[in-house]
Coordinates of C-alpha atoms in Angstrom, one line a residue:
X74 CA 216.0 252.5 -70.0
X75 CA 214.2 249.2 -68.2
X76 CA 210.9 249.1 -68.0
X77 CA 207.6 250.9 -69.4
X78 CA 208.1 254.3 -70.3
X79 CA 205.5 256.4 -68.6
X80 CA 202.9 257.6 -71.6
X81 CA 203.2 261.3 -70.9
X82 CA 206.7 261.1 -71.1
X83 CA 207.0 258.8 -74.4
X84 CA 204.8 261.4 -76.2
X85 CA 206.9 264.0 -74.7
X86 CA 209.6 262.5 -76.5
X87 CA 207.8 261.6 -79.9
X88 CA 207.2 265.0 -80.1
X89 CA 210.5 266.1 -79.4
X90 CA 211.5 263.9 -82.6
X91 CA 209.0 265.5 -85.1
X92 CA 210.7 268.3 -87.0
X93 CA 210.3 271.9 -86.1
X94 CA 208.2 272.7 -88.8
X95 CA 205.9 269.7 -87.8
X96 CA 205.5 270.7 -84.2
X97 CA 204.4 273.8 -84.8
X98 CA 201.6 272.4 -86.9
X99 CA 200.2 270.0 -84.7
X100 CA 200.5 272.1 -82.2
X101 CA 198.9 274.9 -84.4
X102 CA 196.3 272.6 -84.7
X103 CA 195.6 271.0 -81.4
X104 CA 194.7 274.7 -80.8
X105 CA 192.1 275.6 -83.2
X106 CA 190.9 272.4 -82.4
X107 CA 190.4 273.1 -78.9
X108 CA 189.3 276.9 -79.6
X109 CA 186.2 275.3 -81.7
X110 CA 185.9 272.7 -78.9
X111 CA 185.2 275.7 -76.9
X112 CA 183.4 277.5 -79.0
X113 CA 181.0 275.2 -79.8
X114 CA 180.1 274.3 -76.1
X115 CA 179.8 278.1 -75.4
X116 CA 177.2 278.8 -78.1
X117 CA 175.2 275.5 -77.4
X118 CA 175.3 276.5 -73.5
X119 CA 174.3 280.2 -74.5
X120 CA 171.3 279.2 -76.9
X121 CA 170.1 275.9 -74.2
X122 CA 169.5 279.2 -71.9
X123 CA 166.9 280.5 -74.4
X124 CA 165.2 277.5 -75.7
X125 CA 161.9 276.7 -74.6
X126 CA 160.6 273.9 -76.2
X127 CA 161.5 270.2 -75.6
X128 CA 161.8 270.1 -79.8
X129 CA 164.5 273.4 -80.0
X130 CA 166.4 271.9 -77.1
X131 CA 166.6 268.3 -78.7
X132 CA 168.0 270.1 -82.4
X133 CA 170.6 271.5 -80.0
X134 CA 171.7 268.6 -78.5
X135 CA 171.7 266.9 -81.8
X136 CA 174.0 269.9 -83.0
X137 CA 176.4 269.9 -80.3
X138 CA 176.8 265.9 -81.0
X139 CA 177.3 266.3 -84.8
X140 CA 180.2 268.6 -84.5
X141 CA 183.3 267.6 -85.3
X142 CA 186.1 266.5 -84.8
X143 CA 184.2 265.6 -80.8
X144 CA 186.2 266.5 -78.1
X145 CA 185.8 266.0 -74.5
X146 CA 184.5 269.0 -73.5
X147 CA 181.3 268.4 -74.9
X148 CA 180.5 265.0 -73.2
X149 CA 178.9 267.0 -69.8
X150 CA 177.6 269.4 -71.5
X151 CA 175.1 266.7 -73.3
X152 CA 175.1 264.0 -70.4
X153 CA 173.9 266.4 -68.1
X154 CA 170.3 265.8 -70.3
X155 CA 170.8 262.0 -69.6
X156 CA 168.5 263.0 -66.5
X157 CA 164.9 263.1 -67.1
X158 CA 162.8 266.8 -67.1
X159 CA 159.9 266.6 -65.3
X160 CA 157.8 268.2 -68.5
X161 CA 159.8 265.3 -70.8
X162 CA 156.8 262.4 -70.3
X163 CA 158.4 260.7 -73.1
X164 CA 162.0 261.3 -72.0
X165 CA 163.2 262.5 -75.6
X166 CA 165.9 264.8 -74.1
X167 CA 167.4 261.5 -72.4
X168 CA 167.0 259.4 -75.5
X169 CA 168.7 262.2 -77.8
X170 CA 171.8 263.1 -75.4
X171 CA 172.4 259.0 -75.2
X172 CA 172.3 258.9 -78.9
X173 CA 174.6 262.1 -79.4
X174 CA 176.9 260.2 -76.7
X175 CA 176.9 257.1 -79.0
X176 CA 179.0 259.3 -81.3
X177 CA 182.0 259.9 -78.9
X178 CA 183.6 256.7 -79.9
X179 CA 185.8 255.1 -77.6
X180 CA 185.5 258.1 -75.4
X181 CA 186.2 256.8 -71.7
X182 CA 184.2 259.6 -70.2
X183 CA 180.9 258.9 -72.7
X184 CA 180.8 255.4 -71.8
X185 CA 180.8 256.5 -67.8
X186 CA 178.4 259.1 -68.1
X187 CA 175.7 256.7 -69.9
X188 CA 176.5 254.0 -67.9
X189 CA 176.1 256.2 -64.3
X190 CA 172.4 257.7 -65.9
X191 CA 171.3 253.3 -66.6
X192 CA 169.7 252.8 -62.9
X193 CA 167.1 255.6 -62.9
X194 CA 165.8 253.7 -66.3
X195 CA 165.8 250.3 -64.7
X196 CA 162.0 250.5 -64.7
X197 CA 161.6 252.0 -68.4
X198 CA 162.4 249.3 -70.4
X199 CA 162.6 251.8 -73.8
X200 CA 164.9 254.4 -72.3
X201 CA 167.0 251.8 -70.5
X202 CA 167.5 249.6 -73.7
X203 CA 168.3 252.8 -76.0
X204 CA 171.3 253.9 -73.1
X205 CA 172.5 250.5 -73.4
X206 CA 172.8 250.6 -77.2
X207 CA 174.4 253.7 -76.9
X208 CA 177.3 252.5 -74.6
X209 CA 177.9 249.7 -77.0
X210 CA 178.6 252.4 -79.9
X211 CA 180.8 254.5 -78.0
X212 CA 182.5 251.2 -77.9
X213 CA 185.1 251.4 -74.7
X214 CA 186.5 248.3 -73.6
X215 CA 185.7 249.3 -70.1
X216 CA 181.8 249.0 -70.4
X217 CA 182.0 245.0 -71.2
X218 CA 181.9 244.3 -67.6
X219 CA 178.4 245.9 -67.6
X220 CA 176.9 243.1 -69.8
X221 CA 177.8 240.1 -67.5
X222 CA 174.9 240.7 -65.3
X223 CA 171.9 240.4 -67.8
X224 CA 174.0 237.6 -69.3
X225 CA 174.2 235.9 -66.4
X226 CA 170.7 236.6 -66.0
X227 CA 167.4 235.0 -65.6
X228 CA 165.6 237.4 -67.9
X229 CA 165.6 237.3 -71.4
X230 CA 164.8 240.8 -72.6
X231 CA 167.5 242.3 -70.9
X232 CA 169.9 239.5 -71.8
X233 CA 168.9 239.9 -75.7
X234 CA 169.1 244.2 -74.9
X235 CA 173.2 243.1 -74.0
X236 CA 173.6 241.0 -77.2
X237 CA 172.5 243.9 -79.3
X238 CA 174.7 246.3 -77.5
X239 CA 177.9 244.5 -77.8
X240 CA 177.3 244.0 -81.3
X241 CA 177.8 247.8 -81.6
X242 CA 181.2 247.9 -80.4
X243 CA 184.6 247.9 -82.4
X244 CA 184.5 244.6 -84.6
X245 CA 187.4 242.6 -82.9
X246 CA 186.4 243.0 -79.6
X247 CA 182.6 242.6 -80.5
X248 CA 183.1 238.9 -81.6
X249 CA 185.9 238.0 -79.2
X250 CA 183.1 238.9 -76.3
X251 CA 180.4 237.3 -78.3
X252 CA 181.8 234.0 -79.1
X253 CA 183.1 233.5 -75.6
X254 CA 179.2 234.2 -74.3
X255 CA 178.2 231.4 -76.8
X256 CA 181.0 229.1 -75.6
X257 CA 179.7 229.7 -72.0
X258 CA 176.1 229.0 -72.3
X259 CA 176.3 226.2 -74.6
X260 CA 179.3 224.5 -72.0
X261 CA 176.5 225.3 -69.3
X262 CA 173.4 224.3 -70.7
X263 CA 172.9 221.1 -69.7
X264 CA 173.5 221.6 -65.9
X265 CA 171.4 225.1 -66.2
X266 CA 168.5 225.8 -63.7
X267 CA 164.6 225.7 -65.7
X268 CA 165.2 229.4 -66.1
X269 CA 168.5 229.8 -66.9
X270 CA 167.4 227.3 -70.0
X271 CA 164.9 229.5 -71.2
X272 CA 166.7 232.1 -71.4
X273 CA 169.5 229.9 -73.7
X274 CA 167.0 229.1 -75.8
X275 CA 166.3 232.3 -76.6
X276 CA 169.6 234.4 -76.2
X277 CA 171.7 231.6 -77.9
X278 CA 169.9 232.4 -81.7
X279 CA 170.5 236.4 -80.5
X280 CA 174.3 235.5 -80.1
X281 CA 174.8 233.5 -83.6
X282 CA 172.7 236.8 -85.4
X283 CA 175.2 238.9 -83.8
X284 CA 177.8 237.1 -84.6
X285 CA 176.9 237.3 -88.6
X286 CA 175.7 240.8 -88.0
X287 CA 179.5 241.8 -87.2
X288 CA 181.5 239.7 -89.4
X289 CA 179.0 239.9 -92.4
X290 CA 179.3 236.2 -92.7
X291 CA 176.5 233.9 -93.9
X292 CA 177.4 231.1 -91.8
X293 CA 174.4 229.5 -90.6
X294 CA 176.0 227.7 -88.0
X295 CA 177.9 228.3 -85.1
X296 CA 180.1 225.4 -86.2
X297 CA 181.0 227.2 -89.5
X298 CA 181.1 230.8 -87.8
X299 CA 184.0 229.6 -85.5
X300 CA 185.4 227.7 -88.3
X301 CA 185.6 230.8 -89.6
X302 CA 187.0 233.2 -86.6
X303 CA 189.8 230.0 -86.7
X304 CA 191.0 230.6 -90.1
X305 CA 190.4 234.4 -90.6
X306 CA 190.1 235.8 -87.6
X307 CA 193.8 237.4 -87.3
X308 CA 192.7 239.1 -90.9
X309 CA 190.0 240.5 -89.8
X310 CA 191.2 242.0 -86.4
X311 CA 193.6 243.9 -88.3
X312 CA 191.0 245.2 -91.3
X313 CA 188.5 246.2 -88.3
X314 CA 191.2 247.7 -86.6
X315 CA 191.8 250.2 -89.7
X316 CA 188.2 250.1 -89.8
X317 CA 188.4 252.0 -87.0
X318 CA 191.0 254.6 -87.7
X319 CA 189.3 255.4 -90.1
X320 CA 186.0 255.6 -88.4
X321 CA 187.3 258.3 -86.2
X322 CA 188.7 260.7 -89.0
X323 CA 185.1 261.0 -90.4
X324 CA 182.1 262.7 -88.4
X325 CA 180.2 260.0 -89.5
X326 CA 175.9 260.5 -90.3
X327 CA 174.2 263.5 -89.1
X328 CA 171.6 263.5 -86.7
X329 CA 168.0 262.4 -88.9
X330 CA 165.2 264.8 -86.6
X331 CA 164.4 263.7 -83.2
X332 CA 163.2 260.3 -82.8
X333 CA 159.4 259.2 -82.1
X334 CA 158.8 257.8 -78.3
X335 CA 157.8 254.4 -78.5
X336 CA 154.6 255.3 -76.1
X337 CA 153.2 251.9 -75.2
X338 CA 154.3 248.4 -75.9
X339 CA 152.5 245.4 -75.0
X340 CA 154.7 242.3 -76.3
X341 CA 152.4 239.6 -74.5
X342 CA 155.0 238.0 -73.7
X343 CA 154.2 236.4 -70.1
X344 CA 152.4 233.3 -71.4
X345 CA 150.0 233.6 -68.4
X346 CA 148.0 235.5 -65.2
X347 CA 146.3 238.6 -65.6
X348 CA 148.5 241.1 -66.2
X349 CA 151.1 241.8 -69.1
X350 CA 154.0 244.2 -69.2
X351 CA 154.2 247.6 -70.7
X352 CA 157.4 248.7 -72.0
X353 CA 156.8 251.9 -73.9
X354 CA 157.4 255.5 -72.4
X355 CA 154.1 255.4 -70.4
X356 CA 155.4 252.5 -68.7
X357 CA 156.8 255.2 -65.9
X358 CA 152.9 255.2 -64.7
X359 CA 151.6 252.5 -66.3
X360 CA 154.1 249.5 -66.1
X361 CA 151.3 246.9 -66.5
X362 CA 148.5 246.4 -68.1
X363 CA 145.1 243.8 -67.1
X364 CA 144.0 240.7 -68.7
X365 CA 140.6 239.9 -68.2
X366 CA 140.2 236.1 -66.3
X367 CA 139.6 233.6 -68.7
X368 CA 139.3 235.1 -72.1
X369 CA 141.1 236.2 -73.5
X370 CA 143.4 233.6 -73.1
X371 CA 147.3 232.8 -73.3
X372 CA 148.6 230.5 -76.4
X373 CA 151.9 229.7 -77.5
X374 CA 151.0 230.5 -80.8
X375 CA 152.8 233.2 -81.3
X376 CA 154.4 235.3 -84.9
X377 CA 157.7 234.5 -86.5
X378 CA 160.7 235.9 -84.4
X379 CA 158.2 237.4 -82.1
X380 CA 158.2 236.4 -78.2
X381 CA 157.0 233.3 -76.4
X382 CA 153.3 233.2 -76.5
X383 CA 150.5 235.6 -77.0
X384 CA 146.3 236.8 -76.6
X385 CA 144.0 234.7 -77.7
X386 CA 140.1 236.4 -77.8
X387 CA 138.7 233.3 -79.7
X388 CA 136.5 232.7 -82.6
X389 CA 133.5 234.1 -81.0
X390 CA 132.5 237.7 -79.4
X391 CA 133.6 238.3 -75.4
X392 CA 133.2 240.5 -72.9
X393 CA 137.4 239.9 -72.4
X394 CA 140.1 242.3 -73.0
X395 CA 143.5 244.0 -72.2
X396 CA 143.1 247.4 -70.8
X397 CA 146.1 249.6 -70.0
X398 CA 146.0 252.8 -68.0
X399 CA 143.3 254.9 -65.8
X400 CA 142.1 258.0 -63.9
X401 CA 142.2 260.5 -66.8
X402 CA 143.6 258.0 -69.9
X403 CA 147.1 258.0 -70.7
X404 CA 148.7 261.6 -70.9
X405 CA 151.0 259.5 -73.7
X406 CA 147.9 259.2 -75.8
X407 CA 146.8 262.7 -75.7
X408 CA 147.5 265.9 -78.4
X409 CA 149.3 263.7 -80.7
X410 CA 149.9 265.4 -84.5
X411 CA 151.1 262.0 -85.6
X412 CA 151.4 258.2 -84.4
X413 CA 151.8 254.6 -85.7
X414 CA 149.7 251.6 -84.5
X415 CA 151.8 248.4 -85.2
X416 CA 150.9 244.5 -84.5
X417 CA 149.9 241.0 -85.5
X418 CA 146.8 239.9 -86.0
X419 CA 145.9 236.1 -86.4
X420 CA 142.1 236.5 -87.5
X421 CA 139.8 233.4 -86.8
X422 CA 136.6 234.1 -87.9
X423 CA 135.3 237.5 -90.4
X424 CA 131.8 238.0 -88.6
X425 CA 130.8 241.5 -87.3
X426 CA 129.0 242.4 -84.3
X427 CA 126.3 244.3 -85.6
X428 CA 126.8 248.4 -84.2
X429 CA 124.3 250.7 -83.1
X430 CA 124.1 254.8 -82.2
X431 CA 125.9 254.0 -78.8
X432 CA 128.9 251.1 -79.9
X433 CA 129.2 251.5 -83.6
X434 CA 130.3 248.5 -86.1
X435 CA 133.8 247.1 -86.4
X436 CA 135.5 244.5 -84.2
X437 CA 138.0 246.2 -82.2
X438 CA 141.5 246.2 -82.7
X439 CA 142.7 248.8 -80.1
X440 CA 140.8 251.7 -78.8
X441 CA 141.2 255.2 -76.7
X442 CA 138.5 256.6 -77.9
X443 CA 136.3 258.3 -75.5
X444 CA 132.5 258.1 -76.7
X445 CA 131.4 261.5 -77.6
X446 CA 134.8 263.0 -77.2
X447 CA 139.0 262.4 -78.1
X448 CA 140.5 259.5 -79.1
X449 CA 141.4 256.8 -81.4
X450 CA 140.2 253.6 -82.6
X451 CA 141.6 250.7 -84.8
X452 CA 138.9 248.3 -86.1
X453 CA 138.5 245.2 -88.4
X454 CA 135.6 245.3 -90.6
X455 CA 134.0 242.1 -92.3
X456 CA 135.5 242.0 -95.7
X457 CA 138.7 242.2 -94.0
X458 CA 140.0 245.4 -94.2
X459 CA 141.1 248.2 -91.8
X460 CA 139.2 250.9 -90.6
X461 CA 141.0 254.2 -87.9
X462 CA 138.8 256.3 -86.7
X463 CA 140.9 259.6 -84.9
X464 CA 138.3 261.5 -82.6
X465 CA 135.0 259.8 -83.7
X466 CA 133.8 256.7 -84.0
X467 CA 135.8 254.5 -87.1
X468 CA 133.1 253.3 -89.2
X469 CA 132.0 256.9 -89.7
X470 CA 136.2 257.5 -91.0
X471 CA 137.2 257.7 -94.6
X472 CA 140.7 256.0 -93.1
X473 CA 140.2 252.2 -94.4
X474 CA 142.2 249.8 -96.4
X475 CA 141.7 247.8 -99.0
X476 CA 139.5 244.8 -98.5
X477 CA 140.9 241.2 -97.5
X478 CA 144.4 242.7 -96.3
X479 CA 143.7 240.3 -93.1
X480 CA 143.3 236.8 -93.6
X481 CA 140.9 234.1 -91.9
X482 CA 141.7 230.8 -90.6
X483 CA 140.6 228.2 -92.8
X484 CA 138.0 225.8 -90.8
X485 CA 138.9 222.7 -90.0
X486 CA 142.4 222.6 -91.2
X487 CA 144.5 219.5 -91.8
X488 CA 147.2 220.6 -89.3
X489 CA 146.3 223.6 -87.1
X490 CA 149.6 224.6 -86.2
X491 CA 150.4 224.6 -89.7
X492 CA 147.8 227.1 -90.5
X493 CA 148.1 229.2 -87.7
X494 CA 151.7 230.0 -88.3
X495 CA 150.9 230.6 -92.1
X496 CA 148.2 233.4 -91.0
X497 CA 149.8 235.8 -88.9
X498 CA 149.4 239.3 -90.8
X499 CA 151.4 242.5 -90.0
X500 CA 150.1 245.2 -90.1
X501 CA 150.7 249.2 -89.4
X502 CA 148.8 252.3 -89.7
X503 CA 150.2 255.6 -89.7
X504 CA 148.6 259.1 -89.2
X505 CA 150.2 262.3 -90.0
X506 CA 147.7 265.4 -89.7
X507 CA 150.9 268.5 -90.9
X508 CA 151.2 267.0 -94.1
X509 CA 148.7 268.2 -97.0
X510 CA 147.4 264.6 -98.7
X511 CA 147.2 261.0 -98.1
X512 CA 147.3 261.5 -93.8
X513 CA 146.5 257.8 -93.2
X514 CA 148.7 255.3 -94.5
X515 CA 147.7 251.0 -93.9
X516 CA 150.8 248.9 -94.5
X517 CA 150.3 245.4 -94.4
X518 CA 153.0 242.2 -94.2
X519 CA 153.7 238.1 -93.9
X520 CA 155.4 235.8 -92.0
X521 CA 157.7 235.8 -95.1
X522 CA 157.0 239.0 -96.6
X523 CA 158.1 242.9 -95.5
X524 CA 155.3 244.9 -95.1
X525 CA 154.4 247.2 -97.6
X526 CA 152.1 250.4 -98.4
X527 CA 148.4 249.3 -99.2
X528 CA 147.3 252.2 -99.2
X529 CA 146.9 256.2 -98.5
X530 CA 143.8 258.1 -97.3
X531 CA 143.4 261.7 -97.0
X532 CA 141.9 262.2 -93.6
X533 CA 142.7 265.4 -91.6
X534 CA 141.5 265.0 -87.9
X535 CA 144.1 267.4 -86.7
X536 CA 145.7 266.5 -83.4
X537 CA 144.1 263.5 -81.5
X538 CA 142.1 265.3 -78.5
X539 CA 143.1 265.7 -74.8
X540 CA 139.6 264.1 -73.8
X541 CA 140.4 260.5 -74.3
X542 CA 139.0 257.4 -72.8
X543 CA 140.5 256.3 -69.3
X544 CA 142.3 253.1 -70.7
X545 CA 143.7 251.6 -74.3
X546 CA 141.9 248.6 -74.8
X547 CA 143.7 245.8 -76.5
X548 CA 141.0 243.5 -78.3
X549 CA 137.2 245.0 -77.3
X550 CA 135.8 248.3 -77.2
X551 CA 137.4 250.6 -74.3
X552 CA 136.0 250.2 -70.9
X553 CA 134.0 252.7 -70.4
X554 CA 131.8 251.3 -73.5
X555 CA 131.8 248.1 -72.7
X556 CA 129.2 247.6 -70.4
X557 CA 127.0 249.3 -73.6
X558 CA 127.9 245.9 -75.6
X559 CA 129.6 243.9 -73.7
X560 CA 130.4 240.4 -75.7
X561 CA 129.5 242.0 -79.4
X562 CA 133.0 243.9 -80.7
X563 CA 135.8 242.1 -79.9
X564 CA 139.0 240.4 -82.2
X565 CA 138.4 237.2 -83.4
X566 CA 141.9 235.6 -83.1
X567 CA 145.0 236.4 -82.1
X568 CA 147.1 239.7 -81.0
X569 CA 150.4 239.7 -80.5
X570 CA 152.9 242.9 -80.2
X571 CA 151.0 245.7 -80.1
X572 CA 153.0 249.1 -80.3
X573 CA 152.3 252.9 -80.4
X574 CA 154.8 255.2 -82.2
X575 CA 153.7 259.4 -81.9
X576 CA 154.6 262.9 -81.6
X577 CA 153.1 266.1 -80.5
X578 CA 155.5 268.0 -81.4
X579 CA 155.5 266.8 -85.5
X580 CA 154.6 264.2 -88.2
X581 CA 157.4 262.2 -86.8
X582 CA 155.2 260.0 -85.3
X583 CA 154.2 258.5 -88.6
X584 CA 157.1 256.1 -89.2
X585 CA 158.6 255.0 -92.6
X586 CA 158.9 251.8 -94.0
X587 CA 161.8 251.0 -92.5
X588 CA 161.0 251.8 -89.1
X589 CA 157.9 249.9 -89.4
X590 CA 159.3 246.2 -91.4
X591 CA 162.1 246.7 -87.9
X592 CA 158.8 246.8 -86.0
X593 CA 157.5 243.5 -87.9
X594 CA 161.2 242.2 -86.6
X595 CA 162.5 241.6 -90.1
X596 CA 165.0 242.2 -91.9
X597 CA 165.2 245.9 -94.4
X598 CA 166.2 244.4 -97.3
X599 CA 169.4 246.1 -98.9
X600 CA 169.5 247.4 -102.8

């Protein structure tokens, strides 16, 4: 015979030269395989039409994902959740189905269905980039076309959001796509527009990470790293090729509980004007937030692996801030039974604006807190500790660190940029009101050092209230207090990469440590 031989027809005659006895088994078991298949997408269909919380349908999509072996069937039946609910504010039944998706490796059909749901999340940044991971872990070869554009791209984020994706896919083709990308942008550097350089700069380090991410080389060099792929890359096509096999013979790591929304995320990362993106869940009505004119004001000082610049308030109280949201506050914020506050802080000077009955002492981290009613509140008292205050006021909340977990700038250092890089501190608080003891947890971290538990306060606000101030304010007391004190309770220093983590449905909200060192952008450290 001349030619290809048509694939239906070659297994035709493969099977046709098994034995008997063989056919029947495979055939046996293509059967029950497909009976379960069936099975399993009847019951999940049957119990979806009973469920009637967000939380029960999410467990079911979980479930219909962990089953196993996956068969086709039950990619629609899940991608049909891609779509956001109009009661789903935080879009958790689109972020589960794409992760239950991500387990359909290689599956042609998977990789279409999350890449058709991607434009409707063009304007949700945290949605969008959790699809986009997704398609890199089903892994189909087909999907690689969809990277070019943000790769080609004059934006960063969504150029680094592709680097990160196809570093999920199968090995081989993972570091044959990544390598090629590296070879482009460093052949085109030189002639590159302004913008096109900046985002080099910063998607060219993203490339060389991946690339050690996937081959579990050390390499620190791109130079050494190809060296590499020269000598042993044959090798290691073929051991990631049985890699593979033997990927999809095992159902892989069950579902771990439905994952906390990211609800706001304020990455100041536009290094100037008066207003700064929001790329958390609320971002669907609040996609930016305001920067008051003048101070606080943009620096290029900015934390280690963080983004290109960040807030400045100064040394000295001001009537500045950021303030995110309006009308009634941000339906994000409300009823939550658990939540994480993440950041940087860069502290320049310790001194506290004295408080009174209407504005209360502390300089003001962040703030929701409606006076009188809901909300929350993240201060920084004078002997450098932390103090969260969950429907009243914080100085009047057992929640507080230890002392001196935030450090100052020295005065007058010898080299200020120097100093300022060695006094960024990380630092994350967590609030769980289900569990029985310790409800607040402070975690602090370095430049150079994973954050780590400081310490655990029991503090049992219940839920945060549904009566919360109009905006979060980044920096100063919320908006609505403001004009009560208006230049005596703001950060002294630096913010950068502020994030809120929570869940009304659970504790969930309060993340673990190795949720929260992935927030500090480091590294978990391995046994």
């Amino acid at each position: 015979m001349h030619g290809r031989i048509n694939r239906g027809v070659f297994i035709f005659l493969l099977a046709l030269a098994l034995p008997l006895g063989a056919r029947q088994s495979a055939q046996d078991d293509k059967k029950a395989q497909d009976e379960a298949a069936k099975k399993a997408v009847d019951d999940f269909t049957n119990k979806m039409k009973d469920a009637k919380t967000l939380q029960e349908k999410a467990i079911l999509i979980q479930g219909l994902g962990d089953t196993f072996p996956r068969d086709n069937s039950m990619v629609g039946p899940i991608a049909r959740y891609l779509a956001a609910g109009n009661n789903d504010i935080n879009y958790i039944l689109p972020v589960v189905a794409a992760e239950s998706l991500a387990k359909f490796r290689n599956n042609a059909k998977a990789s279409q269905m999350l890449i058709a749901s991607l434009p409707a999340y063009k304007k949700i940044p945290y949605v969008h980039d959790r699809i986009l991971i997704a398609i890199g872990k089903v892994g189909h070869e087909s999907a690689l076309s969809l990277f070019e554009e943000p790769l080609k791209g004059k934006e960063i984020n969504p150029a680094i959001a592709a680097v990160q994706a196809i570093a999920e896919m199968p090995a081989a083709l993972a570091l044959d796509t990544l390598y090629k990308e590296y070879e482009r942008m460093e052949k085109g550097k030189d002639k590159a527009s302004d913008d096109l350089k900046k985002v080099y700069e910063k998607v060219m380090p993203e490339l060389i990470k991946a690339i050690k991410k996937v081959s579990g080389q050390p390499y620190p060099t791109i130079a050494e790293l190809r060296l590499w792929w020269q000598k042993r890359g044959p090798a290691f096509k073929e051991d990631a090729a049985a890699k593979e096999k033997d990927r999809a013979s095992k159902p892989g790591e069950p579902s771990k509980g439905i994952p906390p929304p990211l609800l706001v995320e304020l990455l100041f990362k536009e290094n100037g004007g008066e207003s700064t993106a929001n790329t958390g869940t609320s971002s669907a009505n609040f996609p930016t937030g305001s920067v008051t004119k003048g101070k606080p004001g943009w620096t290029g000082t900015s934390p280690p692996n963080g983004g290109p610049s960040a807030l400045d308030f100064g040394a000295t109280p001001i009537a500045g801030a950021v303030d995110l949201g309006g009308g009634a506050g941000i339906e994000q914020l409300r009823g939550l039974k658990s939540f994480t506050i993440t950041g940087w802080l860069n502290q320049k000077s310790e001194k506290e604006g004295t408080g009174d009955k209407l504005v209360p002492a502390g300089n003001r981290i962040l703030s929701w807190l409606q006076p009188g009613k809901d909300g929350v509140e993240l201060v920084i008292r004078a002997n450098g500790s932390l103090q969260l205050g969950i429907n009243q006021w914080a100085d009047a909340s057992a929640a507080t660190s230890d002392p001196a977990q935030v450090s100052v700038l020295e005065e007058k250092p010898k080299d200020l940029a120097v100093a300022e890089r060695g006094n960024w501190r990380f630092f994350a608080v967590t609030y769980d009101s289900g569990t029985n003891a310790g409800h607040v947890k402070f975690y602090f971290g370095t430049s150079n050092a994973n954050a780590k538990i400081n310490r655990a306060v029991d503090c049992d606000r219940g839920a945060v209230g549904l009566k919360i101030a109009p905006n979060l304010t980044i920096g100063n007391v919320c908006a609505v207090s403001r004009p009560m004190a208006p230049d005596k309770h703001s950060f002294h220093g630096i913010i950068d990469e502020v994030r809120i983590f929570g869940s009304t449905i659970d504790g969930a909200g309060a993340l673990g440590i190795e949720e929260i060192i992935k927030a500090q952008n480091r590294e978990v450290a391995t046994p």
